[in-house]
Amino acid sequence: MSGTSRDTPTVDAGWTSACRIGGGAALVSLLASLATMGVLFTVGGPPGTAEETFTVLRESRLEGLFRLELLTLFNVGAYYLWFFGLYAALKRTDAALSALATLLAFAGVTLFLASHPLSSLITLSDRWASAATEAQRQQLLAAGEALMAADMWHSTGAAFGGLIIECGAILISLVMLRGTVFSRTTAWVGLTTHGLDLTQILLGLFVPAVKVAIMMVAGPLYLVWFFLIGRRLLQLGQSSPSSRAELR
């Protein structure tokens, strides 16, 4: 048995480019995740208040963008492409479940990204910096605090988006487990990673402290997941069936 696939996989000729694009996008997610960790440990995490956010954006726009999780937007945005690549690779295994998983992920990613207040915070920061009176500055700070309280980690839309993304990822991992295109290792890493993330979303509503503990395990597993699916999708995107068989 190969460590990558349990049988000779087949991808329709017209879908190999989707696999290549999806594989590249998964590696983008991997790199963005690693870069996010680097920013967290070197520059710092997201500012805790609107005033701190506005100050950072005014003093260093680039630092502010990184601390406001611009890289996370690239990471999650890449989900559109690598989920589509997974659909291309797995539609022969189970077209219905693969399509459902992809639709769930697309809807969840859209909700998640739409909840991020990055552009609004930049606009408020610029207005705050040029405000003529203290009253105006306080109004802008209040608006900033409201945006931060409903960001991509706290709003109902983001929570629901995260929930259905994880449901889609669990479904696609189950399809992997049933088929022969991806290894059982890849399937089980997906089930474990996204099962843990789904658990922290649900339990976090009632026991917020548990979220950190669960993500300490799920976070590193995401790096493994991105690498495994990225590598495999790139292999499946090779131009000929013979080259795909050689790369199993």
Tab-separated table of C-alpha atoms in Angstrom:
chain	number	residue	atom	x	y	z
A	1	MET	CA	0.000	0.000	0.000
A	2	SER	CA	1.324	3.421	-0.887
A	3	GLY	CA	1.648	6.089	1.762
A	4	THR	CA	-0.195	8.469	-0.529
A	5	SER	CA	-2.905	6.466	-2.229
A	6	ARG	CA	-4.333	2.999	-1.874
A	7	ASP	CA	-5.122	2.412	-5.534
A	8	THR	CA	-4.542	3.906	-8.962
A	9	PRO	CA	-6.538	7.152	-8.837
A	10	THR	CA	-8.312	8.590	-11.822
A	11	VAL	CA	-9.145	12.235	-12.374
A	12	ASP	CA	-11.048	13.330	-15.457
A	13	ALA	CA	-8.705	15.004	-17.935
A	14	GLY	CA	-10.699	18.217	-17.870
A	15	TRP	CA	-10.316	18.496	-14.094
A	16	THR	CA	-6.565	18.141	-13.675
A	17	SER	CA	-6.080	21.917	-13.741
A	18	ALA	CA	-8.562	22.219	-10.847
A	19	CYS	CA	-6.401	19.773	-8.904
A	20	ARG	CA	-3.256	21.762	-9.622
A	21	ILE	CA	-4.886	25.036	-8.616
A	22	GLY	CA	-6.331	23.433	-5.493
A	23	GLY	CA	-2.974	21.951	-4.570
A	24	GLY	CA	-1.275	25.313	-4.926
A	25	ALA	CA	-4.009	26.959	-2.855
A	26	ALA	CA	-3.568	24.401	-0.055
A	27	LEU	CA	0.128	25.249	0.055
A	28	VAL	CA	-0.815	28.953	0.178
A	29	SER	CA	-2.939	28.126	3.234
A	30	LEU	CA	0.047	26.319	4.744
A	31	LEU	CA	2.420	29.227	4.141
A	32	ALA	CA	-0.138	31.781	5.360
A	33	SER	CA	-0.638	29.757	8.546
A	34	LEU	CA	3.109	29.593	9.184
A	35	ALA	CA	3.485	33.309	8.472
A	36	THR	CA	0.601	34.083	10.846
A	37	MET	CA	2.410	32.197	13.588
A	38	GLY	CA	5.556	34.166	12.814
A	39	VAL	CA	3.681	37.470	13.071
A	40	LEU	CA	2.082	36.398	16.345
A	41	PHE	CA	5.428	35.571	17.961
A	42	THR	CA	7.430	38.502	16.555
A	43	VAL	CA	5.081	41.450	16.030
A	44	GLY	CA	2.133	40.525	18.217
A	45	GLY	CA	-1.468	39.463	17.996
A	46	PRO	CA	-4.526	41.559	17.174
A	47	PRO	CA	-4.789	44.832	19.143
A	48	GLY	CA	-7.109	44.610	22.113
A	49	THR	CA	-8.882	47.956	21.780
A	50	ALA	CA	-10.041	50.266	19.016
A	51	GLU	CA	-7.631	52.974	20.140
A	52	GLU	CA	-4.692	50.554	19.973
A	53	THR	CA	-5.872	49.376	16.554
A	54	PHE	CA	-6.133	52.916	15.190
A	55	THR	CA	-2.756	53.848	16.638
A	56	VAL	CA	-1.002	50.848	15.107
A	57	LEU	CA	-2.602	51.496	11.708
A	58	ARG	CA	-1.549	55.128	11.850
A	59	GLU	CA	2.055	54.431	12.924
A	60	SER	CA	2.666	51.439	10.663
A	61	ARG	CA	-0.016	50.464	8.177
A	62	LEU	CA	1.806	47.253	7.250
A	63	GLU	CA	2.176	46.119	10.863
A	64	GLY	CA	-1.454	46.963	11.465
A	65	LEU	CA	-2.589	44.890	8.488
A	66	PHE	CA	-0.604	41.893	9.655
A	67	ARG	CA	-1.828	42.196	13.235
A	68	LEU	CA	-5.394	42.530	11.982
A	69	GLU	CA	-4.985	39.095	10.360
A	70	LEU	CA	-4.611	39.976	6.708
A	71	LEU	CA	-2.791	36.653	6.311
A	72	THR	CA	-5.783	34.825	7.770
A	73	LEU	CA	-7.932	36.332	5.037
A	74	PHE	CA	-5.554	34.902	2.407
A	75	ASN	CA	-5.556	31.563	4.224
A	76	VAL	CA	-9.329	31.243	4.440
A	77	GLY	CA	-9.853	32.722	0.969
A	78	ALA	CA	-7.696	29.917	-0.448
A	79	TYR	CA	-10.310	27.451	0.856
A	80	TYR	CA	-12.450	28.239	-2.188
A	81	LEU	CA	-9.752	26.906	-4.488
A	82	TRP	CA	-8.553	23.873	-2.589
A	83	PHE	CA	-12.069	22.698	-1.783
A	84	PHE	CA	-12.821	22.931	-5.497
A	85	GLY	CA	-9.680	20.904	-6.141
A	86	LEU	CA	-10.840	18.285	-3.638
A	87	TYR	CA	-14.195	18.129	-5.403
A	88	ALA	CA	-12.420	17.566	-8.727
A	89	ALA	CA	-10.387	14.750	-7.196
A	90	LEU	CA	-13.244	13.075	-5.314
A	91	LYS	CA	-16.323	13.510	-7.492
A	92	ARG	CA	-15.863	10.041	-8.943
A	93	THR	CA	-15.803	8.586	-5.442
A	94	ASP	CA	-19.042	10.270	-4.333
A	95	ALA	CA	-20.265	13.162	-6.443
A	96	ALA	CA	-23.198	14.065	-4.194
A	97	LEU	CA	-21.297	14.221	-0.898
A	98	SER	CA	-18.320	15.937	-2.522
A	99	ALA	CA	-20.597	18.597	-3.996
A	100	LEU	CA	-22.422	19.081	-0.688
A	101	ALA	CA	-19.146	19.414	1.213
A	102	THR	CA	-17.877	21.977	-1.301
A	103	LEU	CA	-21.083	24.017	-1.196
A	104	LEU	CA	-21.014	24.060	2.609
A	105	ALA	CA	-17.391	25.195	2.598
A	106	PHE	CA	-18.053	27.919	0.006
A	107	ALA	CA	-20.999	29.281	2.003
A	108	GLY	CA	-19.054	29.147	5.255
A	109	VAL	CA	-15.982	30.854	3.829
A	110	THR	CA	-18.150	33.638	2.387
A	111	LEU	CA	-19.809	34.252	5.761
A	112	PHE	CA	-16.479	34.105	7.555
A	113	LEU	CA	-14.696	36.541	5.256
A	114	ALA	CA	-17.638	38.950	5.127
A	115	SER	CA	-17.496	39.312	8.911
A	116	HIS	CA	-13.937	40.665	8.968
A	117	PRO	CA	-13.931	44.433	9.613
A	118	LEU	CA	-10.468	45.158	8.204
A	119	SER	CA	-11.424	47.748	5.571
A	120	SER	CA	-13.909	49.432	7.944
A	121	LEU	CA	-11.280	49.687	10.681
A	122	ILE	CA	-8.816	51.260	8.240
A	123	THR	CA	-11.412	53.859	7.255
A	124	LEU	CA	-12.251	54.627	10.888
A	125	SER	CA	-8.563	54.829	11.747
A	126	ASP	CA	-7.962	57.435	9.051
A	127	ARG	CA	-10.939	59.461	10.228
A	128	TRP	CA	-9.801	59.158	13.846
A	129	ALA	CA	-6.344	60.438	12.952
A	130	SER	CA	-7.814	63.509	11.231
A	131	ALA	CA	-10.682	64.155	13.674
A	132	ALA	CA	-10.963	67.825	14.649
A	133	THR	CA	-12.471	67.384	18.112
A	134	GLU	CA	-12.222	64.943	21.000
A	135	ALA	CA	-15.943	64.224	20.694
A	136	GLN	CA	-15.437	63.032	17.130
A	137	ARG	CA	-12.521	60.869	18.195
A	138	GLN	CA	-14.604	59.246	20.919
A	139	GLN	CA	-17.422	58.543	18.476
A	140	LEU	CA	-15.004	56.889	16.089
A	141	LEU	CA	-13.491	54.831	18.918
A	142	ALA	CA	-16.969	53.650	19.907
A	143	ALA	CA	-17.656	52.618	16.317
A	144	GLY	CA	-14.330	50.781	16.231
A	145	GLU	CA	-15.109	48.900	19.444
A	146	ALA	CA	-18.450	47.819	17.982
A	147	LEU	CA	-16.742	46.486	14.864
A	148	MET	CA	-14.151	44.600	16.871
A	149	ALA	CA	-16.842	43.020	19.040
A	150	ALA	CA	-18.469	41.576	15.909
A	151	ASP	CA	-15.363	40.494	14.006
A	152	MET	CA	-14.580	37.162	12.344
A	153	TRP	CA	-13.954	35.460	15.684
A	154	HIS	CA	-16.928	36.774	17.642
A	155	SER	CA	-19.896	37.501	15.387
A	156	THR	CA	-22.816	35.127	14.878
A	157	GLY	CA	-22.230	35.075	11.123
A	158	ALA	CA	-18.589	34.121	11.557
A	159	ALA	CA	-19.443	31.432	14.105
A	160	PHE	CA	-22.043	29.919	11.784
A	161	GLY	CA	-19.632	30.231	8.863
A	162	GLY	CA	-16.956	28.387	10.804
A	163	LEU	CA	-19.476	25.729	11.773
A	164	ILE	CA	-20.465	24.906	8.213
A	165	ILE	CA	-16.872	25.085	6.949
A	166	GLU	CA	-15.946	22.387	9.451
A	167	CYS	CA	-19.003	20.314	8.513
A	168	GLY	CA	-17.934	20.527	4.873
A	169	ALA	CA	-14.356	19.543	5.719
A	170	ILE	CA	-15.530	16.570	7.781
A	171	LEU	CA	-17.768	15.418	4.911
A	172	ILE	CA	-14.950	15.676	2.373
A	173	SER	CA	-12.670	13.730	4.735
A	174	LEU	CA	-15.304	10.987	4.968
A	175	VAL	CA	-15.382	10.814	1.174
A	176	MET	CA	-11.580	10.453	1.215
A	177	LEU	CA	-11.895	7.601	3.695
A	178	ARG	CA	-14.375	5.785	1.470
A	179	GLY	CA	-12.343	6.183	-1.703
A	180	THR	CA	-8.878	5.391	-2.994
A	181	VAL	CA	-7.673	8.778	-4.192
A	182	PHE	CA	-6.245	9.932	-0.853
A	183	SER	CA	-4.520	7.842	1.790
A	184	ARG	CA	-6.296	6.829	4.976
A	185	THR	CA	-3.748	8.951	6.844
A	186	THR	CA	-4.887	12.075	4.996
A	187	ALA	CA	-8.540	11.212	5.628
A	188	TRP	CA	-8.012	10.642	9.350
A	189	VAL	CA	-5.936	13.809	9.742
A	190	GLY	CA	-8.823	15.700	8.139
A	191	LEU	CA	-11.434	14.083	10.362
A	192	THR	CA	-9.380	14.733	13.499
A	193	THR	CA	-8.429	18.310	12.628
A	194	HIS	CA	-11.877	19.470	11.603
A	195	GLY	CA	-13.638	17.390	14.233
A	196	LEU	CA	-11.604	19.165	16.914
A	197	ASP	CA	-12.272	22.566	15.356
A	198	LEU	CA	-16.004	21.842	15.167
A	199	THR	CA	-15.919	20.766	18.818
A	200	GLN	CA	-14.244	23.980	19.938
A	201	ILE	CA	-16.790	26.072	18.035
A	202	LEU	CA	-19.690	24.286	19.732
A	203	LEU	CA	-18.170	24.022	23.208
A	204	GLY	CA	-16.740	27.521	23.005
A	205	LEU	CA	-20.276	28.915	23.184
A	206	PHE	CA	-20.607	27.495	26.688
A	207	VAL	CA	-17.022	27.002	27.926
A	208	PRO	CA	-14.820	29.611	26.208
A	209	ALA	CA	-11.669	28.424	27.979
A	210	VAL	CA	-11.807	25.080	26.196
A	211	LYS	CA	-11.233	26.708	22.810
A	212	VAL	CA	-7.566	27.445	23.472
A	213	ALA	CA	-6.832	23.930	24.714
A	214	ILE	CA	-8.463	22.281	21.698
A	215	MET	CA	-6.812	24.592	19.154
A	216	MET	CA	-3.392	23.850	20.644
A	217	VAL	CA	-3.917	20.363	19.213
A	218	ALA	CA	-5.918	21.236	16.088
A	219	GLY	CA	-3.647	24.131	15.052
A	220	PRO	CA	-0.541	22.014	14.258
A	221	LEU	CA	-2.750	19.398	12.612
A	222	TYR	CA	-3.959	22.046	10.159
A	223	LEU	CA	-0.374	22.402	8.923
A	224	VAL	CA	-0.176	18.659	8.308
A	225	TRP	CA	-3.594	18.672	6.590
A	226	PHE	CA	-2.673	21.531	4.232
A	227	PHE	CA	0.580	19.811	3.283
A	228	LEU	CA	-0.991	16.401	2.664
A	229	ILE	CA	-3.859	17.628	0.498
A	230	GLY	CA	-1.678	20.165	-1.302
A	231	ARG	CA	0.909	17.563	-2.237
A	232	ARG	CA	-1.681	15.022	-3.319
A	233	LEU	CA	-3.702	17.467	-5.409
A	234	LEU	CA	-0.556	18.601	-7.207
A	235	GLN	CA	0.269	14.965	-7.931
A	236	LEU	CA	-3.221	14.354	-9.275
A	237	GLY	CA	-2.905	17.433	-11.456
A	238	GLN	CA	-0.066	15.915	-13.474
A	239	SER	CA	-0.861	15.818	-17.155
A	240	SER	CA	-1.002	12.072	-17.802
A	241	PRO	CA	-2.491	9.053	-15.977
A	242	SER	CA	0.892	7.294	-16.115
A	243	SER	CA	2.643	10.134	-14.304
A	244	ARG	CA	-0.111	10.160	-11.657
A	245	ALA	CA	0.373	6.437	-11.092
A	246	GLU	CA	4.141	6.893	-10.712
A	247	LEU	CA	3.587	9.529	-8.021
A	248	ARG	CA	1.292	7.412	-5.875
